[in-house]
Amino acid sequence: MMSGIGAIAKKAALACARRATELEAARRRANTARTAAKRAVALVRHGDAESAGGLISAAEKELEVLARLARTNPRLLAESFYREAVEEYVEAKALAAFVAQGRFVLPTGIIVDPEEMLGGLADATGELVRRAVTIAHESGALAELELYRAAAAALSHELAAVSEAGKLRQKHDEVERNLHRLEQLIYEIKGRGEE
């Protein structure tokens, strides 16, 4: 009567080991994507869009593989390493598009939870502030800073509707602080007469 239990236990142990191996491989892919996206954000902030584009593409490829794996293992989507990588990727993609085109572009082809989408966009406003500080002394920067301010204000408005508590509330507060910093920079530039 107990003889079948040993075989079942062995199968379960093998399945657990296989899942652990798959999870570790997924973690490595997510970390690769997150690191590439973080580096891309820094490059965009410093004006190297071409190099940033290659890193964003590399991050996207890793996340596309993870999206395919998630079809057979949906629990992967709830893993913090996946969620963090996606949020960082959204930030990089949105920031690069905004600096190049003056508008946020949202990712396609990967699985993105709305919370990570909004979190990545919120983080992108922080990078817009950093970029604004970098370019504030340049001629004609005021128009670009006004565009950054408008984007932060629009995102703040959208987040206010969905951010009663938790992570999105924190992200809304960050966007509000970023909006305030942008407004201060614009005020300082106008005060110096560098319109």
Coordinates of N, CA and C in Angstrom, one line a residue:
M1 N 0.8 -1.2 0.0 CA 0.0 0.0 0.0 C 0.9 1.3 0.0
M2 N 2.0 1.2 0.7 CA 2.9 2.4 0.8 C 3.9 2.4 -0.4
S3 N 4.0 1.4 -1.2 CA 5.0 1.4 -2.2 C 4.9 2.5 -3.3
G4 N 3.7 2.9 -3.6 CA 3.5 3.9 -4.6 C 3.8 5.3 -4.1
I5 N 3.9 5.5 -2.8 CA 4.2 6.8 -2.2 C 5.6 7.2 -2.5
G6 N 6.6 6.3 -2.5 CA 8.0 6.6 -2.8 C 8.1 7.1 -4.2
A7 N 7.4 6.5 -5.1 CA 7.5 6.9 -6.5 C 6.9 8.3 -6.7
I8 N 5.8 8.5 -6.0 CA 5.2 9.9 -6.1 C 6.1 10.9 -5.5
A9 N 6.7 10.6 -4.3 CA 7.6 11.5 -3.7 C 8.8 11.9 -4.6
K10 N 9.3 10.8 -5.3 CA 10.4 11.0 -6.2 C 10.0 12.0 -7.3
K11 N 8.9 11.7 -7.9 CA 8.4 12.6 -9.0 C 8.2 14.0 -8.5
A12 N 7.6 14.2 -7.3 CA 7.4 15.5 -6.7 C 8.8 16.2 -6.5
A13 N 9.8 15.5 -6.0 CA 11.1 16.1 -5.8 C 11.7 16.5 -7.1
L14 N 11.6 15.7 -8.1 CA 12.1 16.1 -9.4 C 11.4 17.3 -10.0
A15 N 10.1 17.3 -9.9 CA 9.3 18.5 -10.3 C 9.7 19.8 -9.6
C16 N 9.9 19.7 -8.3 CA 10.4 20.8 -7.5 C 11.8 21.3 -7.9
A17 N 12.6 20.4 -8.2 CA 14.0 20.7 -8.6 C 14.0 21.4 -10.0
R18 N 13.1 20.9 -10.9 CA 13.0 21.5 -12.2 C 12.5 22.9 -12.1
R19 N 11.4 23.1 -11.3 CA 10.9 24.4 -11.1 C 11.9 25.4 -10.5
A20 N 12.7 24.9 -9.6 CA 13.7 25.7 -8.9 C 14.7 26.2 -10.0
T21 N 15.1 25.2 -10.8 CA 16.1 25.5 -11.9 C 15.5 26.5 -12.9
E22 N 14.2 26.3 -13.3 CA 13.6 27.3 -14.2 C 13.4 28.7 -13.5
L23 N 13.1 28.7 -12.3 CA 13.0 30.0 -11.6 C 14.3 30.7 -11.5
E24 N 15.4 30.0 -11.2 CA 16.7 30.6 -11.2 C 17.1 31.2 -12.5
A25 N 16.8 30.4 -13.6 CA 17.1 30.9 -15.0 C 16.3 32.2 -15.3
A26 N 15.0 32.2 -14.8 CA 14.2 33.3 -15.0 C 14.7 34.5 -14.2
R27 N 15.1 34.3 -13.0 CA 15.7 35.4 -12.2 C 16.9 36.0 -12.9
R28 N 17.8 35.1 -13.5 CA 18.9 35.7 -14.2 C 18.5 36.5 -15.4
R29 N 17.6 36.0 -16.1 CA 17.1 36.8 -17.3 C 16.5 38.2 -16.8
A30 N 15.7 38.1 -15.8 CA 15.1 39.4 -15.3 C 16.2 40.3 -14.8
N31 N 17.2 39.8 -14.1 CA 18.3 40.7 -13.6 C 19.1 41.3 -14.8
T32 N 19.3 40.5 -15.8 CA 19.9 41.0 -17.0 C 19.1 42.1 -17.6
A33 N 17.8 41.9 -17.7 CA 16.9 42.9 -18.3 C 16.9 44.2 -17.4
R34 N 16.8 44.0 -16.1 CA 16.8 45.2 -15.2 C 18.1 46.0 -15.3
T35 N 19.2 45.3 -15.3 CA 20.5 46.0 -15.4 C 20.6 46.7 -16.7
A36 N 20.2 46.1 -17.8 CA 20.3 46.8 -19.1 C 19.4 48.0 -19.1
A37 N 18.2 47.9 -18.6 CA 17.3 49.0 -18.5 C 17.8 50.2 -17.7
K38 N 18.4 49.8 -16.5 CA 19.0 50.9 -15.6 C 20.1 51.6 -16.4
R39 N 21.0 50.9 -17.1 CA 22.1 51.5 -17.8 C 21.5 52.4 -18.9
A40 N 20.4 51.9 -19.6 CA 19.8 52.7 -20.6 C 19.3 54.0 -20.1
V41 N 18.7 54.0 -18.9 CA 18.2 55.2 -18.3 C 19.3 56.2 -18.1
A42 N 20.4 55.8 -17.6 CA 21.5 56.7 -17.4 C 22.0 57.2 -18.7
L43 N 22.1 56.4 -19.7 CA 22.6 56.9 -21.0 C 21.6 57.9 -21.6
V44 N 20.3 57.7 -21.5 CA 19.3 58.6 -22.1 C 19.5 60.0 -21.3
R45 N 19.6 59.9 -20.0 CA 19.7 61.1 -19.2 C 20.9 61.9 -19.6
H46 N 22.0 61.3 -20.1 CA 23.2 62.0 -20.5 C 23.3 62.2 -22.0
G47 N 22.2 61.9 -22.8 CA 22.1 62.2 -24.2 C 22.6 61.2 -25.1
D48 N 22.9 60.0 -24.7 CA 23.4 58.9 -25.6 C 22.3 58.0 -25.9
A49 N 21.3 58.5 -26.8 CA 20.1 57.7 -27.1 C 20.5 56.4 -27.9
E50 N 21.5 56.5 -28.7 CA 21.8 55.4 -29.6 C 22.2 54.1 -28.7
S51 N 23.2 54.4 -27.8 CA 23.6 53.3 -27.0 C 22.5 52.8 -26.1
A52 N 21.6 53.7 -25.6 CA 20.5 53.4 -24.8 C 19.5 52.5 -25.5
G53 N 19.3 52.8 -26.8 CA 18.4 52.0 -27.6 C 18.8 50.5 -27.7
G54 N 20.1 50.3 -27.8 CA 20.6 48.9 -27.8 C 20.3 48.2 -26.5
L55 N 20.5 48.9 -25.4 CA 20.3 48.3 -24.1 C 18.8 48.0 -23.9
I56 N 17.9 49.0 -24.3 CA 16.5 48.8 -24.2 C 16.0 47.6 -25.0
S57 N 16.6 47.4 -26.2 CA 16.3 46.2 -27.0 C 16.7 44.9 -26.4
A58 N 17.9 45.0 -25.7 CA 18.4 43.8 -25.0 C 17.5 43.4 -23.9
A59 N 17.0 44.4 -23.1 CA 16.1 44.2 -22.0 C 14.8 43.6 -22.5
E60 N 14.3 44.2 -23.6 CA 13.0 43.8 -24.2 C 13.1 42.3 -24.6
K61 N 14.2 41.9 -25.2 CA 14.4 40.5 -25.6 C 14.3 39.5 -24.4
E62 N 15.0 39.9 -23.4 CA 14.9 39.1 -22.2 C 13.5 39.0 -21.6
L63 N 12.8 40.1 -21.6 CA 11.5 40.1 -21.0 C 10.5 39.4 -22.0
E64 N 10.7 39.4 -23.2 CA 9.9 38.6 -24.2 C 10.0 37.1 -23.9
V65 N 11.3 36.7 -23.6 CA 11.5 35.3 -23.3 C 10.7 34.9 -22.0
L66 N 10.8 35.8 -21.0 CA 10.1 35.6 -19.8 C 8.6 35.6 -20.0
A67 N 8.1 36.4 -20.8 CA 6.6 36.4 -21.1 C 6.2 35.0 -21.7
R68 N 7.1 34.5 -22.6 CA 6.7 33.2 -23.1 C 6.8 32.1 -22.0
L69 N 7.8 32.2 -21.1 CA 7.8 31.2 -20.0 C 6.6 31.4 -19.1
A70 N 6.1 32.6 -19.0 CA 5.0 32.8 -18.1 C 3.7 32.2 -18.6
R71 N 3.7 31.9 -19.9 CA 2.5 31.2 -20.4 C 2.3 29.8 -19.8
T72 N 3.5 29.1 -19.5 CA 3.4 27.8 -18.9 C 3.6 27.9 -17.4
N73 N 4.1 29.0 -16.9 CA 4.2 29.2 -15.4 C 3.8 30.6 -15.1
P74 N 2.5 30.8 -15.0 CA 2.0 32.2 -14.7 C 2.4 32.8 -13.3
R75 N 2.9 31.9 -12.4 CA 3.3 32.4 -11.1 C 4.6 33.3 -11.3
L76 N 5.3 33.1 -12.4 CA 6.4 33.9 -12.7 C 6.1 35.4 -12.7
L77 N 4.9 35.8 -13.1 CA 4.5 37.2 -13.2 C 4.4 37.8 -11.9
A78 N 4.2 37.0 -10.8 CA 4.1 37.6 -9.5 C 5.4 37.7 -8.8
E79 N 6.5 37.2 -9.4 CA 7.8 37.2 -8.7 C 8.3 38.7 -8.7
S80 N 8.9 39.1 -7.6 CA 9.4 40.4 -7.5 C 10.5 40.7 -8.5
F81 N 11.3 39.8 -8.8 CA 12.4 40.0 -9.7 C 11.8 40.4 -11.1
Y82 N 10.7 39.7 -11.5 CA 10.1 40.0 -12.8 C 9.4 41.4 -12.8
R83 N 8.7 41.7 -11.7 CA 8.0 42.9 -11.6 C 9.0 44.1 -11.6
E84 N 10.1 44.0 -10.9 CA 11.1 45.0 -10.8 C 11.7 45.2 -12.2
A85 N 12.0 44.1 -12.9 CA 12.6 44.3 -14.2 C 11.7 44.9 -15.2
V86 N 10.4 44.6 -15.2 CA 9.4 45.2 -16.0 C 9.3 46.7 -15.8
E87 N 9.2 47.0 -14.5 CA 9.1 48.4 -14.1 C 10.3 49.3 -14.6
E88 N 11.5 48.7 -14.5 CA 12.7 49.4 -14.9 C 12.7 49.5 -16.4
Y89 N 12.3 48.5 -17.1 CA 12.2 48.5 -18.6 C 11.2 49.6 -19.0
V90 N 10.0 49.6 -18.4 CA 9.0 50.6 -18.8 C 9.6 52.0 -18.6
E91 N 10.3 52.2 -17.5 CA 10.9 53.5 -17.3 C 11.9 53.9 -18.4
A92 N 12.8 52.9 -18.7 CA 13.8 53.2 -19.8 C 13.1 53.5 -21.1
K93 N 12.1 52.6 -21.5 CA 11.5 52.8 -22.8 C 10.7 54.1 -22.9
A94 N 10.0 54.4 -21.8 CA 9.2 55.6 -21.8 C 10.1 56.9 -21.8
L95 N 11.2 56.8 -21.0 CA 12.1 58.0 -20.9 C 12.7 58.2 -22.3
A96 N 13.2 57.2 -22.9 CA 13.9 57.3 -24.2 C 13.0 57.9 -25.2
A97 N 11.7 57.4 -25.3 CA 10.8 57.9 -26.2 C 10.4 59.3 -25.9
F98 N 10.3 59.7 -24.7 CA 9.9 61.0 -24.3 C 11.0 62.0 -24.7
V99 N 12.2 61.7 -24.4 CA 13.3 62.6 -24.8 C 13.5 62.7 -26.3
A100 N 13.2 61.6 -27.0 CA 13.3 61.7 -28.5 C 12.1 62.3 -29.2
Q101 N 10.9 62.0 -28.7 CA 9.7 62.3 -29.4 C 8.8 63.3 -28.6
G102 N 9.1 63.6 -27.4 CA 8.2 64.4 -26.6 C 7.0 63.8 -26.1
R103 N 6.9 62.5 -26.1 CA 5.8 61.7 -25.6 C 6.2 60.4 -25.1
F104 N 5.5 59.9 -24.1 CA 5.8 58.5 -23.6 C 5.3 57.5 -24.5
V105 N 6.1 56.4 -24.7 CA 5.7 55.3 -25.5 C 5.6 54.1 -24.6
L106 N 4.5 53.4 -24.6 CA 4.4 52.3 -23.7 C 4.8 51.0 -24.4
P107 N 5.4 50.0 -23.7 CA 5.9 48.8 -24.3 C 4.7 47.9 -24.7
T108 N 5.1 47.1 -25.8 CA 4.2 46.0 -26.2 C 5.0 44.8 -26.3
G109 N 4.4 43.6 -26.4 CA 5.1 42.4 -26.6 C 5.6 41.7 -25.3
I110 N 5.4 42.4 -24.2 CA 5.7 41.8 -22.9 C 4.5 41.9 -22.0
I111 N 4.5 41.2 -20.9 CA 3.4 41.2 -20.0 C 3.7 42.2 -18.9
V112 N 2.9 43.3 -18.8 CA 3.1 44.4 -17.9 C 1.8 44.6 -17.1
D113 N 1.9 44.5 -15.8 CA 0.8 44.8 -14.9 C 0.6 46.3 -14.8
P114 N -0.6 46.8 -14.7 CA -0.8 48.2 -14.7 C 0.0 48.9 -13.6
E115 N 0.2 48.3 -12.5 CA 1.0 48.9 -11.4 C 2.5 49.1 -11.8
E116 N 3.1 48.2 -12.5 CA 4.4 48.3 -13.0 C 4.5 49.4 -14.1
M117 N 3.4 49.4 -14.9 CA 3.4 50.4 -16.0 C 3.4 51.8 -15.4
L118 N 2.5 52.1 -14.5 CA 2.4 53.4 -13.8 C 3.7 53.7 -13.0
G119 N 4.2 52.6 -12.3 CA 5.4 52.8 -11.6 C 6.6 53.2 -12.4
G120 N 6.7 52.6 -13.6 CA 7.8 52.9 -14.5 C 7.7 54.3 -15.1
L121 N 6.4 54.7 -15.4 CA 6.2 56.1 -15.9 C 6.5 57.1 -14.8
A122 N 6.1 56.8 -13.5 CA 6.4 57.7 -12.4 C 7.9 57.9 -12.2
D123 N 8.6 56.8 -12.3 CA 10.1 56.8 -12.2 C 10.7 57.6 -13.3
A124 N 10.1 57.5 -14.5 CA 10.6 58.3 -15.6 C 10.6 59.8 -15.4
T125 N 9.6 60.3 -14.6 CA 9.5 61.7 -14.3 C 10.7 62.1 -13.4
G126 N 11.1 61.2 -12.6 CA 12.3 61.5 -11.8 C 13.6 61.7 -12.6
E127 N 13.6 60.9 -13.7 CA 14.8 61.0 -14.6 C 14.6 62.2 -15.5
L128 N 13.4 62.7 -15.8 CA 13.2 63.9 -16.5 C 13.7 65.1 -15.6
V129 N 13.5 65.0 -14.3 CA 14.1 66.1 -13.4 C 15.6 66.1 -13.5
R130 N 16.2 64.9 -13.4 CA 17.7 64.8 -13.5 C 18.2 65.4 -14.8
R131 N 17.5 65.0 -15.9 CA 17.9 65.5 -17.2 C 17.7 67.1 -17.2
A132 N 16.6 67.5 -16.6 CA 16.3 69.0 -16.6 C 17.5 69.7 -15.9
V133 N 17.9 69.2 -14.8 CA 19.0 69.8 -14.1 C 20.3 69.9 -15.0
T134 N 20.5 68.8 -15.7 CA 21.7 68.7 -16.6 C 21.6 69.8 -17.7
I135 N 20.4 70.0 -18.3 CA 20.3 70.8 -19.5 C 19.9 72.2 -19.2
A136 N 19.6 72.5 -17.9 CA 19.0 73.8 -17.5 C 19.8 75.0 -18.0
H137 N 21.1 74.9 -18.1 CA 22.0 76.0 -18.4 C 22.0 76.2 -19.9
E138 N 21.6 75.2 -20.7 CA 21.7 75.3 -22.2 C 20.6 76.3 -22.7
S139 N 21.0 76.9 -23.9 CA 20.1 77.8 -24.5 C 18.9 77.0 -25.0
G140 N 17.7 77.6 -24.9 CA 16.5 77.0 -25.3 C 16.0 75.8 -24.4
A141 N 16.6 75.7 -23.3 CA 16.1 74.6 -22.4 C 14.7 74.8 -21.8
L142 N 14.3 76.0 -21.7 CA 13.0 76.3 -21.1 C 11.9 75.5 -21.8
A143 N 11.9 75.5 -23.1 CA 10.8 74.8 -23.8 C 10.8 73.3 -23.5
E144 N 12.0 72.7 -23.4 CA 12.0 71.3 -23.1 C 11.6 71.1 -21.7
L145 N 12.0 71.9 -20.7 CA 11.6 71.8 -19.3 C 10.0 72.0 -19.2
E146 N 9.5 72.8 -20.0 CA 8.0 73.0 -20.0 C 7.3 71.7 -20.4
L147 N 7.9 71.1 -21.4 CA 7.3 69.8 -21.9 C 7.4 68.8 -20.8
Y148 N 8.6 68.7 -20.1 CA 8.7 67.8 -18.9 C 7.7 68.1 -17.9
R149 N 7.5 69.3 -17.6 CA 6.5 69.7 -16.5 C 5.1 69.3 -16.9
A150 N 4.8 69.5 -18.2 CA 3.4 69.1 -18.6 C 3.2 67.6 -18.5
A151 N 4.3 66.8 -18.8 CA 4.2 65.3 -18.7 C 4.0 64.9 -17.3
A152 N 4.8 65.5 -16.4 CA 4.7 65.2 -14.9 C 3.3 65.6 -14.4
A153 N 2.8 66.7 -14.8 CA 1.5 67.2 -14.3 C 0.4 66.2 -14.8
A154 N 0.5 65.8 -16.1 CA -0.6 64.9 -16.6 C -0.5 63.6 -15.9
L155 N 0.7 63.0 -15.6 CA 0.8 61.8 -14.9 C 0.3 61.9 -13.5
S156 N 0.6 63.0 -12.9 CA 0.2 63.2 -11.5 C -1.3 63.2 -11.4
H157 N -2.0 63.8 -12.4 CA -3.4 63.9 -12.5 C -4.0 62.4 -12.6
E158 N -3.4 61.7 -13.5 CA -3.9 60.3 -13.7 C -3.6 59.4 -12.5
L159 N -2.5 59.6 -11.8 CA -2.2 58.7 -10.6 C -3.1 59.1 -9.5
A160 N -3.5 60.4 -9.4 CA -4.4 60.8 -8.3 C -5.7 60.0 -8.3
A161 N -6.1 59.6 -9.5 CA -7.4 58.9 -9.6 C -7.3 57.5 -9.1
V162 N -6.1 56.9 -9.1 CA -6.0 55.5 -8.8 C -5.1 55.2 -7.6
S163 N -4.6 56.2 -6.9 CA -3.5 55.9 -5.9 C -4.0 56.3 -4.5
E164 N -4.9 55.5 -4.0 CA -5.4 55.8 -2.6 C -4.4 55.3 -1.6
A165 N -3.7 54.2 -1.8 CA -2.8 53.7 -0.8 C -1.8 52.8 -1.5
G166 N -0.8 52.4 -0.8 CA 0.2 51.5 -1.3 C 1.2 52.1 -2.2
K167 N 1.8 51.2 -3.0 CA 2.9 51.6 -3.9 C 2.5 52.7 -4.9
L168 N 1.3 52.7 -5.4 CA 0.9 53.7 -6.3 C 0.7 55.1 -5.6
R169 N 0.4 55.1 -4.4 CA 0.3 56.3 -3.6 C 1.7 56.9 -3.5
Q170 N 2.7 56.0 -3.2 CA 4.1 56.5 -3.1 C 4.6 57.0 -4.4
K171 N 4.2 56.4 -5.5 CA 4.6 56.8 -6.8 C 4.0 58.2 -7.2
H172 N 2.7 58.3 -6.8 CA 2.0 59.6 -7.0 C 2.8 60.7 -6.2
D173 N 3.1 60.4 -5.0 CA 3.9 61.4 -4.2 C 5.2 61.8 -4.9
E174 N 5.9 60.8 -5.4 CA 7.2 61.0 -6.1 C 6.9 61.9 -7.3
V175 N 5.9 61.6 -8.1 CA 5.6 62.5 -9.3 C 5.3 63.9 -8.8
E176 N 4.6 64.1 -7.8 CA 4.3 65.4 -7.3 C 5.5 66.1 -6.9
R177 N 6.5 65.5 -6.2 CA 7.8 66.1 -5.9 C 8.6 66.4 -7.2
N178 N 8.5 65.5 -8.1 CA 9.2 65.8 -9.4 C 8.6 67.0 -10.1
L179 N 7.3 67.1 -10.1 CA 6.6 68.2 -10.7 C 7.0 69.5 -10.0
H180 N 7.1 69.5 -8.7 CA 7.5 70.7 -8.0 C 8.9 71.1 -8.3
R181 N 9.8 70.1 -8.4 CA 11.2 70.4 -8.8 C 11.3 71.0 -10.2
L182 N 10.5 70.5 -11.1 CA 10.5 71.0 -12.5 C 10.0 72.5 -12.5
E183 N 9.0 72.7 -11.7 CA 8.4 74.0 -11.6 C 9.4 75.0 -11.0
Q184 N 10.2 74.5 -10.0 CA 11.2 75.4 -9.5 C 12.3 75.7 -10.5
L185 N 12.7 74.7 -11.2 CA 13.8 75.0 -12.3 C 13.3 76.0 -13.3
I186 N 12.0 75.8 -13.7 CA 11.5 76.7 -14.7 C 11.4 78.1 -14.2
Y187 N 11.0 78.3 -12.9 CA 10.9 79.6 -12.3 C 12.3 80.2 -12.2
E188 N 13.3 79.4 -11.8 CA 14.7 79.9 -11.8 C 15.2 80.4 -13.1
I189 N 14.9 79.6 -14.2 CA 15.3 80.0 -15.5 C 14.7 81.3 -15.9
K190 N 13.4 81.4 -15.7 CA 12.6 82.6 -16.0 C 13.1 83.8 -15.2
G191 N 13.5 83.5 -14.0 CA 14.0 84.6 -13.1 C 15.3 85.1 -13.6
R192 N 16.1 84.3 -14.3 CA 17.4 84.7 -14.8 C 17.2 85.4 -16.2
G193 N 16.0 85.3 -16.7 CA 15.8 85.9 -18.0 C 16.3 85.1 -19.1
E194 N 16.4 83.8 -19.0 CA 17.0 82.9 -20.0 C 15.9 82.2 -20.8
E195 N 14.8 82.9 -21.0 CA 13.7 82.3 -21.7 C 14.1 82.1 -23.2

